[in-house]
Amino acid sequence: MASSTGDSSVLEEELTCPVCLDLYRDPHLLPCGHNFCLQCLRRLKGRSERGRLRCPECRQTHRCAAAWQKNFKLANITDGFRRRSQPERSTQSRSEPEHSRTEVQCDYCPAEGADGGKAVKTCLKCEVSMCPTHVRPHLELPAFREHPLVEPLADMSMRKCSDHDEMLRYYCVDERLFLCNACTIEGTHSGHTIKTLKNAMKDLKAFLDIQQHKTSRKLLKVERNKQEQTEIERHAKVYRDDTDQHLEAFRESSVAHLDGFLSSLRDSMSSYDAEQSLGVQQNLSRISQDQSRLQEVRSGFQRLQQQSDAFQFIKDYNSSMKRYRRLLRKPLFFPDEPAVDTEPLYETMEGKMEEFMAELRQSTSTLLNTVCEFEGADGEEEDENEDEESFDEDEDDEDDSEEEMRSEEEEEEGQILTASDDEDYTPEEEEEEDED
């Protein structure tokens, strides 16, 4: 449900006109490739100078006499989204708590105004919140091109320095503090690495890309381990099915007084199978734990990657990255290859076999050899050769695994210069590491 809500929010953002900040109505396309409502284009045309229209997105100028092409596909998508979102919005408005529906009022509109009082953007430079009507100059006029617009802020003090009462525009990487212009001038952070909020977010997202790649690789390993354990379980089931078939054939060819012996054989097989299945289920459970942990980390990274507000991103990053990296450092569970050891089963059956009459000993011995050794007595040499080949393959697999682990460690060392228990990673460490 949360994922669908997030996807709907992203789609709504893509289908929002940059001028009126509402869903497209009769969208038309400018030559530069940007879409706007037809009514918004007409208003921009009315304010144009010398017959030239400036695109609010890329600031390119176009002739007002040029014909605007309607974007029919975008119009259909917007209309369909508007129809689907109407019931969802009404349901969401009823289910949201009161504090989540707090509206920020426009600083230009009268307090009692019934129209246009709700703010849709806050300018961090002007320190004002604006409704769709009053935000248009910031979107259309070149003079406001460098003014950063964010989601409406009810309390501007969250973005201001408590010492100098100025807007927080910089980030000290060494101390992980937000700074204003006065903080950088005073020199209290002299010698520290100071970046703008946008550049700091860019560097941190680059580090998240590395962690995301590492998480994806580990998830692939977990999937491979899970498939291997599933294959082992399948072979165990085939073994059980074949054994049951041999036991059934033996029962049909034997006399009635062998039923008790067959019952004891089945009990032994069930005990053996329970031990084998228990080990496989335990391995699958631990692998599922690794998978759930890594999926949680990947979801957290994706949520951080989708954050567009630099302040909120860095705040969420600092509060959650320590936990995510701790989860990533936990080693994956690699189960040992289970060996099918039928010798205890054979000894149990052989002990019970001695209780039966002498004339049934030969047929019973044949059955045990069939159940426990499918290759037969003549295949012992082949089994030994297979064991030796399997041992050689295991050694090769271990060598390959060690080489893979070494290459992964070298790759990680080439990306980030941090110790395994380093909890204070900064983008500057990554830059120094790249230079090395």
Tab-separated table of N, CA and C in Angstrom, residues 164 172 175 179-192 194:
chain	number	residue	atom	x	y	z
A	164	HIS	N	22.757	33.076	14.241
A	164	HIS	CA	22.784	34.290	13.430
A	164	HIS	C	21.441	34.611	12.782
A	172	CYS	N	28.739	21.493	6.866
A	172	CYS	CA	30.103	21.146	7.276
A	172	CYS	C	30.216	19.624	7.315
A	175	GLU	N	32.005	18.151	10.747
A	175	GLU	CA	31.219	18.123	11.988
A	175	GLU	C	29.757	17.778	11.758
A	179	LEU	N	25.204	25.150	8.217
A	179	LEU	CA	25.806	26.445	8.442
A	179	LEU	C	25.099	27.507	7.615
A	180	CYS	N	25.169	28.757	8.102
A	180	CYS	CA	24.695	29.900	7.344
A	180	CYS	C	25.910	30.665	6.817
A	181	ASN	N	25.646	31.784	6.131
A	181	ASN	CA	26.758	32.578	5.601
A	181	ASN	C	27.651	33.100	6.718
A	182	ALA	N	27.038	33.567	7.817
A	182	ALA	CA	27.816	34.116	8.920
A	182	ALA	C	28.701	33.063	9.561
A	183	CYS	N	28.212	31.844	9.640
A	183	CYS	CA	29.016	30.769	10.241
A	183	CYS	C	30.289	30.525	9.432
A	184	THR	N	30.178	30.598	8.111
A	184	THR	CA	31.353	30.364	7.271
A	184	THR	C	32.331	31.531	7.325
A	185	ILE	N	31.798	32.762	7.566
A	185	ILE	CA	32.668	33.940	7.599
A	185	ILE	C	33.411	34.043	8.926
A	186	GLU	N	32.766	33.657	10.016
A	186	GLU	CA	33.376	33.808	11.332
A	186	GLU	C	34.645	32.987	11.492
A	187	GLY	N	34.766	31.904	10.761
A	187	GLY	CA	35.995	31.117	10.814
A	187	GLY	C	35.995	30.016	11.848
A	188	THR	N	34.861	29.779	12.502
A	188	THR	CA	34.830	28.693	13.491
A	188	THR	C	34.990	27.324	12.830
A	189	HIS	N	34.725	27.276	11.530
A	189	HIS	CA	34.887	26.016	10.791
A	189	HIS	C	36.050	26.114	9.818
A	190	SER	N	37.031	26.904	10.165
A	190	SER	CA	38.197	27.063	9.292
A	190	SER	C	38.937	25.735	9.149
A	191	GLY	N	39.295	25.418	7.909
A	191	GLY	CA	39.978	24.153	7.642
A	191	GLY	C	39.037	22.980	7.460
A	192	HIS	N	37.752	23.176	7.701
A	192	HIS	CA	36.784	22.097	7.511
A	192	HIS	C	36.318	22.065	6.051
A	194	ILE	N	33.487	22.360	3.673
A	194	ILE	CA	32.157	22.970	3.681
A	194	ILE	C	31.617	22.937	2.258
